[in-house]
Amino acid sequence: MVTIYDVAAKASVSAMTVSRVINNTGKISDKTRAKVKRVMEELGYVPNQTARSLVLQQTKLLFLLITDIMNPFYTTLARGAEDAAKRSGYRLLFGNSDESIEKESDYVTTILTTRVDGVLVAPAGDPSLPHLESLRKHKVPFVLLDREVPGIECDIVLGDSKDGARRLVEHLVAKGHRNIAFVNGSPSVSSARLRLQGYQDGMKLSDLAYNERYVFETSFGPLSDLTEMGQWLDQLDPAPTAIVAGNNVLAVEILRLFRERGISVPEDISIVCFDDLGPYSEVEPFLTVAAQQAYQFGYMGMQMLVERIQERETALPWKKIVLPADLVIRRSVKTLS
Amino acid sequence: MVTIYDVAAKASVSAMTVSRVINNTGKISDKTRAKVKRVMEELGYVPNQTARSLVLQQTKLLFLLITDIMNPFYTTLARGAEDAAKRSGYRLLFGNSDESIEKESDYVTTILTTRVDGVLVAPAGDPSLPHLESLRKHKVPFVLLDREVPGIECDIVLGDSKDGARRLVEHLVAKGHRNIAFVNGSPSVSSARLRLQGYQDGMKLSDLAYNERYVFETSFGPLSDLTEMGQWLDQLDPAPTAIVAGNNVLAVEILRLFRERGISVPEDISIVCFDDLGPYSEVEPFLTVAAQQAYQFGYMGMQMLVERIQERETALPWKKIVLPADLVIRRSVKTLS
DNA sequence: TATAATAATGTTACCGATAACCTCAAAATA
DNA sequence: TATTTTGAGGTTATCGGTAACATTATTATA
């Protein structure tokens, strides 16, 4: 590997002079600068970021931890985060916790040993608290995405889960539905709790009784087994005419179940959910959804993170951004007489 | 930040002893080991990977460069790469070139300065050659994914593009289509060239004339503007009864165009494409595709990369893996009389 | 003309770890 | 008992940069 010393020797200057040329600091004569640049070119010198990080105590690396890399919500978010990171001169490492606290724990270790300058994290759930405390203790700035974690104060970008869920219910009610079930993520995830509240609010505002038997709680991630959900559905009496899914993945899982059983949507039952399904849904506009501004989650979160990193001294107050969810009406809901 | 020296001081041993405890090397008495571990715990010590990387001359970081993070083919691939990387004790950095040589160039710089131990790259196209030469020159091991680049010899994981395209055409022919158009990615991308060959072969084997006017070449990425494609389609006489899309993104773009124009698929025209559309396509099984084993691309590519890194000395011959594409027949093709 | 300021460059120490070599006492062997 | 081996740990140098502080000429100012 070509080092700064190799360049210095060949250009007959000190390493420091080469460093100054690279970073455009200090005073360098045009002649020397030209010579050093020429030698760097000749030798194909590339600065060693590792050495630089060690002495500067910053890596210019940021980390994005998401919970489901196959979910278009998160890839779109990642896209936003990447764009914003790049704009600020940071590079982005990323990891995928798969909604698992254990995998998240591994990534926290990676984050700590890698000495990244900051972290953008969609926490797996409330049990993520120790992980966040660990980041805080080690003074790693972080911004939460999509989910709150009780017990920690920090910058955060949230979607308006309660409002979105309420509107999904109200939409169903407006279409004549009275018997609405809810398939939700784990109650240990804040957005799941808020969506449940939104569902309850929606029912109440429509003068419909809330019946907890019509709520099924599982994980926001892909389901390995659909039988449990099938059994829950079977024992509902009367059967619901519509289902609200806590996110896009769950909606797809429900659709998969219905497909297996030969149940047609929306003819036999209606479905709505949180989060859109990526570019494909534009083309085959099927699911009615409360679409969140995924790109903005990533972009704004990253902006907050960079700001937090750069203003490390000044005790900025914690910021909280709440992004609205927009109802996109398509054709997965049947109008009841 | 707590360093190895802080731990050493508090445990009344040398830094080297602490290092030995951390890495489980050398001989350490049980008593000392216990004491050091306790102090590390008390102080919340976390090893500094940056310092370690500098002295060990390896970062235990790998890089995955893909061309479209919103494309389910690549996210699934990323998933495979991540799993394989983790299994080998590596962490994964990633970047998204957006099918752009310029963005790719930026990432190559990042790769070089970050001193990652290896790179898994889906090149933007043939003009990626200088980037790969740069990696080779700096002795960064790399494995190519999905696309060959003429002029460079290396490990590579490819899909059987020619065979897949031919089978797509043959499927259409079997369904009674004779007038088949082809929307392809840029001819500067090897897989696009092979898919064109496969299309040509398919036509020839079915005794159909190949007419280059029925081939439209654009980019594999999302299209900002559909007018050009629309104009191409308009001037085809006779109008095709079916279209083969070079990949899933292009298929979606074509569907989008048809939607704008009120053309129904498959009633008015049939469509098939390369690559599947993610989990959603299971549920709403619409597009007939030549599905590639995306996860395997990532997983096997990563395995090859790690092997290459670990056998750095021995001059392993270059390996080439060709994965088949499976025809998945759904309902975007109409049977003609 | 003597002195201070400035431009251009060099020297040294350090970031936090680890490899390689060294030391010293206790245990094993001749 | 004398010598070698082994166990347990310490010292020093190094990875490739950069901050902070010297060190020179040279130019500007008193």
XYZ file of C-alpha atoms (C1' of nucleotides) in Angstrom:
734
model
C 0.000 0.000 0.000
C 1.183 3.470 -0.890
C 1.310 5.715 2.162
C 1.702 9.388 2.710
C 5.354 8.751 3.474
C 5.962 7.172 0.103
C 4.512 10.235 -1.533
C 6.541 12.502 0.727
C 9.799 10.713 -0.078
C 9.271 10.732 -3.805
C 8.272 14.393 -3.776
C 11.158 15.280 -1.415
C 8.897 16.915 1.128
C 7.659 15.949 4.580
C 4.581 13.826 5.201
C 2.965 16.849 6.764
C 3.237 18.788 3.545
C 1.516 15.984 1.693
C -1.197 15.938 4.339
C -1.670 19.662 3.851
C -2.037 19.261 0.130
C -4.598 16.506 0.571
C -6.693 18.463 3.020
C -6.137 21.907 1.602
C -4.953 23.260 4.932
C -2.024 25.483 5.803
C 0.086 27.370 3.318
C 1.671 25.538 0.434
C 3.453 27.079 -2.534
C 1.901 26.380 -5.893
C 5.035 24.647 -7.027
C 5.104 22.225 -4.109
C 1.401 21.581 -4.365
C 1.726 20.720 -8.033
C 4.645 18.427 -7.415
C 2.909 16.580 -4.591
C -0.233 16.179 -6.621
C 1.721 14.799 -9.512
C 3.487 12.263 -7.299
C 0.192 11.215 -5.699
C -1.156 10.625 -9.174
C 1.886 8.680 -10.280
C 1.857 6.454 -7.236
C -1.920 6.041 -7.231
C -2.052 7.206 -3.634
C -5.329 6.865 -1.772
C -5.609 8.235 1.784
C -6.172 5.644 4.483
C -9.431 6.536 6.148
C -8.702 4.156 9.001
C -5.600 6.032 10.057
C -7.392 9.303 9.618
C -10.324 8.163 11.729
C -8.031 7.087 14.511
C -6.351 10.428 14.893
C -9.382 12.581 14.120
C -11.653 10.584 16.360
C -14.358 10.495 13.751
C -15.073 8.019 11.013
C -17.442 9.982 8.786
C -19.509 6.822 8.837
C -23.145 6.714 9.805
C -25.240 3.665 10.437
C -28.788 2.912 9.421
C -30.471 0.104 11.264
C -33.789 -1.022 9.849
C -36.045 -3.914 10.781
C -36.937 -5.352 7.391
C -34.856 -4.849 4.288
C -37.449 -6.538 2.076
C -40.120 -4.035 3.086
C -40.463 -1.230 0.517
C -41.221 1.182 3.344
C -37.724 0.663 4.684
C -35.909 0.548 1.359
C -37.537 3.806 0.389
C -36.573 5.187 3.767
C -33.023 3.933 3.200
C -32.942 5.748 -0.070
C -33.839 8.998 1.645
C -31.286 8.438 4.365
C -28.587 7.678 1.814
C -29.295 10.808 -0.184
C -29.184 13.011 2.892
C -26.032 11.333 4.219
C -24.253 11.807 0.958
C -25.257 15.434 0.797
C -23.578 15.955 4.169
C -20.404 14.137 3.238
C -21.063 11.000 5.237
C -20.982 7.404 4.158
C -23.599 4.951 5.239
C -23.293 1.529 6.808
C -26.426 -0.413 7.195
C -27.957 -3.345 8.974
C -31.153 -5.276 9.092
C -32.480 -6.479 12.451
C -35.346 -8.552 11.098
C -37.584 -7.335 13.950
C -35.335 -9.307 16.295
C -33.911 -7.872 19.510
C -31.047 -10.360 19.366
C -29.928 -9.374 15.888
C -30.303 -5.749 16.908
C -27.986 -6.421 19.807
C -25.306 -7.716 17.440
C -25.597 -4.591 15.377
C -25.260 -2.374 18.427
C -21.959 -4.080 19.137
C -20.870 -3.453 15.571
C -21.915 0.162 15.867
C -19.916 0.642 19.035
C -16.732 -1.045 17.846
C -16.877 0.623 14.444
C -17.042 4.027 16.111
C -19.553 5.357 13.636
C -20.335 9.026 14.099
C -24.068 8.492 14.462
C -26.931 6.090 14.088
C -30.350 6.182 12.511
C -32.379 3.407 14.030
C -35.783 1.885 13.634
C -35.894 0.004 16.943
C -37.248 -3.535 17.051
C -39.477 -2.502 19.959
C -39.649 -1.443 23.600
C -37.022 -4.052 24.578
C -34.585 -2.029 22.485
C -34.250 0.304 25.469
C -30.962 -1.169 26.763
C -29.492 -0.884 23.290
C -30.336 2.782 23.120
C -29.056 3.355 26.626
C -25.832 1.739 25.547
C -25.526 4.131 22.607
C -26.283 7.050 24.874
C -23.708 5.942 27.423
C -21.063 5.709 24.733
C -22.081 9.135 23.459
C -23.100 7.900 20.030
C -25.695 10.338 18.671
C -28.794 8.614 17.381
C -32.168 9.405 15.873
C -35.117 7.064 16.150
C -37.297 6.271 13.176
C -40.893 5.174 13.051
C -41.050 3.903 16.626
C -40.768 5.428 20.065
C -39.154 3.600 22.952
C -40.485 4.499 26.407
C -37.711 5.460 28.760
C -35.476 7.286 26.323
C -35.535 10.895 25.191
C -34.088 11.608 21.786
C -34.644 13.032 18.334
C -37.269 11.110 16.465
C -39.233 10.932 13.226
C -42.649 9.374 13.584
C -45.640 8.746 11.429
C -49.058 9.751 12.648
C -50.079 6.184 13.367
C -53.124 6.940 15.451
C -54.581 9.346 12.955
C -53.823 7.058 10.024
C -55.429 4.040 11.634
C -58.493 6.039 12.598
C -58.903 7.243 9.062
C -58.582 3.733 7.676
C -61.408 2.654 9.968
C -63.507 5.684 9.089
C -63.019 4.926 5.418
C -64.280 1.395 5.934
C -67.232 2.660 7.931
C -68.036 5.153 5.199
C -68.138 2.240 2.797
C -70.731 0.557 4.954
C -68.551 -1.737 7.048
C -69.498 -2.313 10.673
C -67.647 -5.433 11.531
C -63.980 -4.564 11.241
C -61.134 -6.717 12.482
C -57.561 -5.605 13.091
C -54.336 -7.518 12.516
C -51.556 -5.707 14.260
C -47.840 -5.911 14.993
C -46.489 -6.644 18.434
C -47.784 -4.439 21.285
C -44.166 -3.993 22.303
C -43.812 -1.705 19.300
C -45.031 1.834 19.877
C -46.485 2.288 16.418
C -48.547 -0.869 16.881
C -49.962 0.507 20.109
C -50.857 3.801 18.477
C -52.458 2.074 15.544
C -54.548 0.049 17.921
C -55.617 3.254 19.629
C -56.456 4.754 16.269
C -58.521 1.697 15.449
C -60.336 1.969 18.786
C -60.912 5.694 18.294
C -62.254 5.069 14.821
C -64.689 2.480 16.090
C -65.811 4.665 18.960
C -66.322 7.741 16.791
C -68.469 5.635 14.513
C -70.471 4.346 17.467
C -69.216 0.844 16.947
C -68.362 -1.415 19.852
C -64.705 -2.240 20.371
C -64.257 -5.945 20.839
C -60.749 -7.117 21.617
C -61.464 -10.535 20.154
C -61.397 -8.837 16.774
C -57.799 -7.817 17.281
C -54.981 -10.206 16.409
C -51.478 -9.286 17.513
C -48.402 -10.791 15.885
C -45.146 -9.412 14.424
C -44.720 -6.687 11.788
C -42.269 -8.940 9.953
C -43.066 -11.752 7.521
C -44.944 -14.608 9.226
C -43.434 -18.062 9.043
C -46.753 -19.684 9.733
C -50.266 -18.540 8.903
C -52.220 -21.168 10.845
C -52.540 -19.137 14.022
C -53.953 -16.191 12.159
C -56.283 -18.537 10.287
C -57.582 -19.996 13.532
C -58.179 -16.559 14.998
C -60.155 -15.615 11.921
C -62.208 -18.822 12.017
C -63.488 -18.268 15.514
C -64.761 -14.751 14.861
C -68.511 -14.725 14.913
C -69.888 -12.860 13.124
C -67.083 -12.924 10.577
C -65.679 -9.464 9.798
C -66.466 -7.819 6.473
C -63.203 -5.912 6.535
C -59.714 -6.148 7.992
C -57.278 -3.400 8.869
C -53.650 -4.541 8.703
C -51.078 -2.848 10.933
C -48.612 -2.618 8.056
C -48.033 -3.650 4.448
C -46.295 -6.913 5.281
C -49.230 -8.072 7.376
C -51.621 -7.100 4.618
C -49.673 -9.275 2.224
C -49.728 -12.138 4.716
C -53.487 -11.837 5.065
C -53.855 -11.795 1.300
C -51.706 -14.888 1.154
C -53.967 -16.626 3.653
C -57.061 -15.668 1.699
C -55.502 -16.896 -1.473
C -54.810 -20.266 0.071
C -58.423 -20.437 1.138
C -59.878 -19.179 -2.096
C -61.332 -16.067 -0.480
C -61.528 -13.096 -2.861
C -60.681 -9.510 -2.007
C -62.652 -7.305 -2.056
C -65.592 -9.462 -3.130
C -65.634 -11.657 -0.031
C -63.804 -9.388 2.369
C -62.178 -5.942 2.283
C -58.629 -5.075 3.317
C -56.782 -1.860 4.097
C -53.368 -1.336 5.632
C -50.594 0.998 6.713
C -47.704 1.701 4.323
C -47.585 1.339 0.602
C -46.178 -1.543 -1.399
C -43.520 0.065 -3.536
C -43.526 0.961 -7.233
C -45.589 -2.073 -8.170
C -48.664 -0.735 -6.419
C -48.739 2.171 -8.829
C -49.260 -0.218 -11.647
C -51.605 -2.721 -10.155
C -53.365 -0.364 -7.766
C -55.029 -2.809 -5.525
C -54.595 -2.176 -1.831
C -56.185 0.819 -0.187
C -53.544 2.109 2.204
C -52.521 4.804 4.631
C -49.294 5.651 2.810
C -46.475 7.037 4.890
C -43.814 9.323 3.481
C -41.106 6.711 3.682
C -38.467 8.717 1.830
C -39.028 11.653 4.170
C -38.556 9.465 7.223
C -35.056 8.665 6.027
C -34.202 12.057 4.652
C -35.381 14.123 7.589
C -34.093 11.662 10.125
C -30.676 11.848 8.541
C -30.769 15.627 8.532
C -31.573 15.669 12.234
C -28.796 13.204 12.910
C -26.185 15.227 11.060
C -27.334 18.381 12.803
C -27.088 16.642 16.148
C -23.575 15.423 15.359
C -22.397 18.838 14.292
C -23.888 20.734 17.218
C -22.612 18.202 19.705
C -21.735 20.911 22.227
C -24.831 23.032 22.329
C -27.608 21.232 24.094
C -30.221 21.343 21.375
C -33.652 20.373 22.640
C -34.879 16.997 21.404
C -36.793 17.274 18.187
C -39.794 15.272 17.181
C -41.152 15.209 13.667
C -44.522 13.646 13.003
C -45.277 12.915 9.374
C -48.854 12.442 8.247
C -50.092 9.292 6.550
C -52.113 9.853 3.393
C -55.105 7.747 2.600
C -54.747 6.263 -0.882
C -57.988 4.738 -1.972
C -57.769 1.875 -4.417
C -59.871 -1.195 -4.889
C -59.436 -3.557 -1.979
C -62.557 -2.249 -0.262
C -66.047 -3.219 -1.297
C -68.920 -0.821 -0.794
C -71.586 -2.473 1.292
C -75.202 -1.611 0.632
C -13.714 7.120 25.469
C -12.458 4.211 27.514
C -9.308 2.708 26.012
C -7.379 -0.440 26.596
C -4.975 1.602 28.710
C -7.699 2.716 31.071
C -8.637 -0.890 31.595
C -4.992 -1.874 32.026
C -4.384 0.822 34.637
C -7.446 -0.001 36.675
C -6.682 -3.719 36.576
C -2.998 -3.069 37.340
C -1.774 -4.960 34.310
C -0.276 -3.954 30.983
C -2.308 -3.040 27.927
C -0.970 -6.134 26.246
C -2.503 -8.347 28.863
C -5.864 -6.714 28.287
C -5.457 -7.217 24.549
C -4.724 -10.877 25.175
C -7.839 -11.270 27.249
C -9.954 -9.620 24.574
C -8.601 -11.749 21.770
C -8.098 -14.932 23.722
C -4.485 -15.168 22.688
C -1.352 -15.938 24.689
C -1.349 -17.348 28.183
C -3.260 -15.598 30.922
C -3.928 -16.872 34.420
C -7.556 -17.359 35.305
C -7.254 -14.806 38.072
C -5.907 -12.087 35.811
C -8.406 -12.877 33.106
C -11.273 -12.582 35.570
C -9.977 -9.310 36.932
C -9.523 -7.791 33.487
C -12.955 -8.905 32.405
C -14.503 -7.400 35.503
C -12.776 -4.070 34.916
C -13.809 -4.044 31.265
C -17.360 -4.586 32.397
C -17.170 -1.863 35.043
C -15.714 0.672 32.655
C -17.980 -0.331 29.773
C -14.974 -0.842 27.577
C -15.561 -1.433 23.874
C -12.587 -2.182 21.612
C -11.819 0.449 19.002
C -12.103 -1.278 15.642
C -10.430 1.644 13.929
C -7.209 1.216 15.860
C -7.389 -2.513 15.381
C -7.907 -2.147 11.642
C -4.925 0.126 11.345
C -2.492 -2.266 12.915
C -4.016 -5.464 11.538
C -4.337 -4.053 8.051
C -7.827 -5.407 7.729
C -11.158 -3.855 8.578
C -13.442 -6.891 8.609
C -15.706 -4.726 6.505
C -17.095 -5.782 3.169
C -18.909 -3.639 0.679
C -21.948 -4.406 -1.412
C -22.558 -2.121 -4.341
C -25.885 -2.533 -6.080
C -27.518 -0.550 -8.824
C -31.059 -0.129 -7.520
C -32.001 -0.357 -3.881
C -35.708 -0.143 -4.665
C -35.587 -3.216 -6.881
C -36.680 -6.360 -5.005
C -34.137 -8.363 -6.979
C -31.355 -6.381 -5.341
C -32.830 -6.200 -1.851
C -33.288 -9.943 -1.871
C -29.743 -10.284 -3.119
C -28.602 -7.942 -0.350
C -30.339 -10.132 2.168
C -28.395 -13.151 0.932
C -25.131 -11.264 0.968
C -25.770 -10.008 4.484
C -26.526 -13.473 5.810
C -23.391 -14.926 4.254
C -21.228 -12.024 5.433
C -22.463 -12.374 8.962
C -21.829 -16.099 8.944
C -18.204 -15.381 8.100
C -17.748 -12.708 10.737
C -17.762 -9.744 8.401
C -19.814 -6.604 8.547
C -21.363 -5.111 5.480
C -21.268 -1.593 4.102
C -23.453 -0.872 1.175
C -24.067 1.559 -1.572
C -26.482 2.193 -4.352
C -25.178 3.383 -7.704
C -28.543 4.005 -9.327
C -27.250 2.568 -12.624
C -24.969 5.605 -12.828
C -21.260 5.344 -13.611
C -20.648 8.634 -11.828
C -22.229 7.528 -8.568
C -20.382 4.258 -8.875
C -17.170 6.212 -9.164
C -17.873 7.958 -5.862
C -18.444 4.635 -4.200
C -15.183 3.255 -5.541
C -13.412 6.135 -3.862
C -15.207 5.346 -0.626
C -14.270 1.690 -0.973
C -10.622 2.539 -1.479
C -10.315 5.025 1.367
C -12.314 2.850 3.754
C -9.925 -0.034 3.112
C -12.710 -2.590 3.102
C -11.475 -6.150 2.852
C -13.523 -6.951 -0.234
C -16.299 -5.850 -2.521
C -19.362 -7.443 -4.018
C -20.387 -5.375 -6.976
C -23.153 -5.276 -9.513
C -21.438 -3.024 -12.042
C -23.406 -0.268 -13.714
C -22.149 -1.506 -17.097
C -19.166 -1.917 -19.390
C -17.893 1.591 -18.551
C -17.330 0.258 -15.020
C -14.092 -1.243 -16.316
C -11.802 1.509 -14.986
C -13.441 1.185 -11.572
C -12.723 -2.500 -11.467
C -9.192 -1.964 -12.701
C -8.753 0.501 -9.896
C -9.877 -2.096 -7.355
C -7.574 -4.666 -8.898
C -4.653 -2.251 -8.844
C -5.225 -1.541 -5.174
C -5.506 -5.262 -4.505
C -9.076 -5.103 -3.244
C -10.650 -8.514 -3.869
C -14.000 -8.294 -5.609
C -16.736 -10.490 -7.003
C -19.045 -9.347 -9.769
C -22.771 -9.933 -9.593
C -25.299 -10.251 -12.365
C -23.200 -8.524 -15.008
C -19.927 -9.225 -16.756
C -17.540 -6.473 -17.764
C -15.417 -7.184 -20.840
C -11.756 -6.651 -20.146
C -11.624 -7.942 -16.596
C -11.182 -11.465 -15.300
C -12.647 -12.193 -11.898
C -15.023 -14.274 -9.818
C -18.582 -13.784 -10.881
C -22.160 -14.885 -10.260
C -24.389 -14.617 -13.285
C -27.915 -15.491 -14.211
C -28.566 -17.436 -17.353
C -29.914 -14.418 -19.178
C -29.814 -15.859 -22.666
C -31.624 -19.018 -21.716
C -34.194 -17.140 -19.637
C -34.992 -14.673 -22.392
C -35.277 -17.453 -24.927
C -37.719 -19.303 -22.726
C -39.823 -16.199 -22.219
C -40.109 -15.840 -25.983
C -40.865 -19.519 -26.428
C -43.589 -19.273 -23.833
C -45.174 -16.410 -25.701
C -44.916 -18.294 -28.969
C -46.528 -21.339 -27.387
C -49.394 -19.099 -26.391
C -49.870 -18.132 -30.003
C -47.923 -14.869 -30.148
C -45.966 -14.096 -33.281
C -45.428 -10.408 -32.987
C -43.243 -9.936 -29.953
C -41.465 -6.726 -29.003
C -38.592 -6.360 -26.566
C -37.895 -3.526 -24.133
C -34.356 -3.887 -22.896
C -31.792 -2.221 -20.651
C -28.738 -0.490 -22.030
C -26.572 -2.496 -24.445
C -23.607 -1.427 -22.355
C -24.807 -3.914 -19.735
C -23.788 -7.505 -20.410
C -27.019 -9.045 -19.165
C -28.984 -6.804 -21.523
C -26.889 -8.009 -24.439
C -27.418 -11.626 -23.501
C -31.130 -11.133 -23.061
C -31.277 -9.621 -26.506
C -29.458 -12.664 -27.865
C -31.889 -14.913 -26.042
C -34.764 -13.004 -27.570
C -33.228 -13.320 -31.016
C -32.593 -17.028 -30.502
C -36.147 -17.537 -29.342
C -37.503 -15.816 -32.415
C -35.243 -17.736 -34.750
C -36.018 -21.106 -33.190
C -39.695 -20.342 -33.663
C -39.101 -19.373 -37.289
C -40.036 -15.771 -36.613
C -38.206 -12.929 -38.236
C -36.042 -10.758 -36.024
C -36.771 -7.114 -36.612
C -34.612 -4.642 -34.729
C -37.317 -2.025 -34.887
C -39.192 -4.131 -32.360
C -36.411 -3.699 -29.842
C -36.316 -0.630 -27.585
C -33.186 -0.026 -25.560
C -33.213 2.187 -22.459
C -31.944 1.844 -18.886
C -32.669 -0.949 -16.395
C -33.477 1.705 -13.780
C -36.748 3.568 -13.280
C -37.582 5.807 -16.261
C -38.098 9.478 -15.607
C -40.053 9.889 -18.800
C -42.238 7.437 -20.674
C -42.838 9.472 -23.818
C -39.942 8.037 -25.777
C -41.059 4.507 -25.115
C -44.595 5.486 -26.033
C -43.458 6.921 -29.352
C -41.479 3.799 -30.148
C -44.536 1.701 -29.469
C -46.778 3.909 -31.588
C -44.692 3.553 -34.726
C -44.650 -0.240 -34.632
C -46.716 -1.609 -37.466
C -48.157 -4.117 -36.983
C -48.476 -3.489 -33.237
C -47.022 -6.284 -31.117
C -49.338 -8.642 -29.247
C -46.764 -9.215 -26.542
C -43.795 -7.494 -24.952
C -40.772 -8.985 -23.236
C -39.248 -6.656 -20.641
C -35.554 -6.905 -19.889
C -36.192 -6.722 -16.176
C -38.909 -6.190 -13.567
C -38.477 -2.414 -13.384
C -39.001 -2.045 -17.099
C -42.058 -4.280 -16.909
C -43.515 -1.986 -14.289
C -42.728 1.045 -16.434
C -44.476 -0.535 -19.398
C -47.474 -1.342 -17.236
C -47.473 2.246 -16.076
C -47.524 3.459 -19.665
C -50.376 1.142 -20.536
C -52.291 2.290 -17.532
C -51.974 5.917 -18.590
C -53.290 4.946 -21.998
C -56.060 2.698 -20.776
C -54.558 -0.411 -22.349
C -55.383 -3.604 -20.444
C -52.973 -6.440 -19.745
C -53.344 -9.207 -20.816
C -56.575 -8.443 -22.672
C -55.072 -5.913 -25.086
C -51.436 -6.949 -24.895
C -49.354 -9.529 -23.036
C -46.262 -8.881 -20.919
C -43.474 -11.020 -19.505
C -40.204 -10.019 -17.888
C -36.994 -10.973 -16.158
C -36.878 -10.977 -12.329
C -39.722 -11.244 -9.894
C -41.465 -8.433 -8.041
C -40.942 -9.295 -4.395
C -43.351 -10.765 -1.860
C -46.313 -8.903 -3.276
C -46.278 -10.937 -6.471
C -47.074 -14.035 -4.467
C -50.308 -12.511 -3.454
C -51.429 -10.811 -6.567
C -49.826 -13.205 -9.038
C -49.982 -11.151 -12.132
C -46.777 -10.968 -14.109
C -45.358 -13.997 -15.843
C -41.625 -13.822 -15.221
C -38.267 -15.506 -15.569
C -37.489 -15.435 -11.856
C -33.848 -15.334 -10.883
C -32.570 -16.711 -7.598
C -31.815 -13.315 -6.159
C -30.979 -14.515 -2.655
C -28.508 -17.026 -4.096
C -26.764 -14.327 -6.105
C -25.953 -12.538 -2.874
C -25.268 -15.558 -0.756
C -23.015 -17.397 -3.198
C -21.288 -14.235 -4.307
C -20.459 -13.436 -0.713
C -19.151 -16.937 -0.139
C -16.866 -16.629 -3.116
C -15.668 -13.256 -1.932
C -14.825 -14.480 1.557
C -13.047 -17.493 0.117
C -11.061 -15.244 -2.164
C -10.089 -12.995 0.721
C -8.989 -15.859 2.901
C -6.991 -17.635 0.195
C -5.328 -14.450 -0.887
C -1.984 -16.174 -1.397
C -2.894 -19.233 -3.404
C -3.803 -18.254 -6.924
C -7.261 -19.761 -7.081
C -8.599 -19.894 -10.614
C -11.432 -17.459 -11.296
C -14.813 -18.960 -10.581
C -17.980 -18.380 -12.506
C -21.380 -19.427 -11.247
C -24.347 -19.315 -13.585
C -27.726 -19.535 -11.899
C -30.775 -20.582 -13.911
C -33.861 -18.427 -14.245
C -37.140 -20.194 -13.591
C -40.179 -19.492 -15.664
C -43.096 -18.586 -13.396
C -46.292 -18.554 -15.347
C -49.004 -16.256 -14.078
C -51.642 -14.294 -15.876
C -50.101 -11.448 -17.835
C -50.125 -13.486 -21.038
C -53.220 -14.032 -23.120
C -53.605 -17.194 -25.178
C -54.189 -16.287 -28.786
C -56.404 -18.481 -30.912
C 19.376 48.857 9.124
C 17.318 46.185 12.886
C 13.246 43.876 13.977
C 8.841 41.949 13.458
C 5.643 39.537 10.633
C 4.597 36.117 7.348
C 4.946 32.278 4.203
C 6.393 27.694 3.618
C 7.870 23.734 5.431
C 9.673 20.359 8.978
C 9.621 17.684 13.744
C 7.550 15.388 17.286
C 3.990 13.267 19.656
C -0.110 10.893 19.575
C -4.697 8.374 18.243
C -5.654 2.803 20.277
C -4.620 -1.261 19.274
C -1.287 -5.570 18.424
C 3.125 -8.227 16.855
C 7.421 -9.370 18.142
C 10.525 -9.673 21.367
C 11.969 -9.679 26.232
C 11.912 -10.884 31.315
C 11.488 -13.466 35.287
C 9.890 -16.929 38.359
C 8.225 -21.629 38.876
C 8.148 -26.272 37.183
C 10.202 -30.010 34.668
C 14.077 -32.470 33.306
C 18.959 -34.074 33.130
C 21.708 -29.663 42.079
C 22.189 -27.397 37.511
C 19.867 -26.517 33.465
C 16.108 -26.221 30.435
C 11.380 -25.443 29.599
C 7.143 -23.259 30.347
C 3.851 -20.029 32.106
C 2.521 -15.353 32.741
C 3.208 -11.099 31.809
C 5.765 -6.634 30.352
C 8.272 -3.331 26.685
C 8.856 -1.336 22.474
C 7.841 -0.338 17.881
C 4.450 0.193 14.495
C 0.098 0.849 11.560
C -0.833 5.916 8.566
C -2.339 9.763 9.348
C -2.776 14.903 11.702
C -2.405 18.680 15.529
C 0.641 21.482 17.655
C 4.668 23.388 17.841
C 9.260 24.424 15.744
C 12.180 26.318 12.064
C 13.730 28.680 8.377
C 13.835 32.088 4.646
C 11.797 36.132 2.916
C 9.228 40.301 3.096
C 7.224 44.207 5.508
C 7.613 47.576 9.000
C 9.678 50.654 12.507
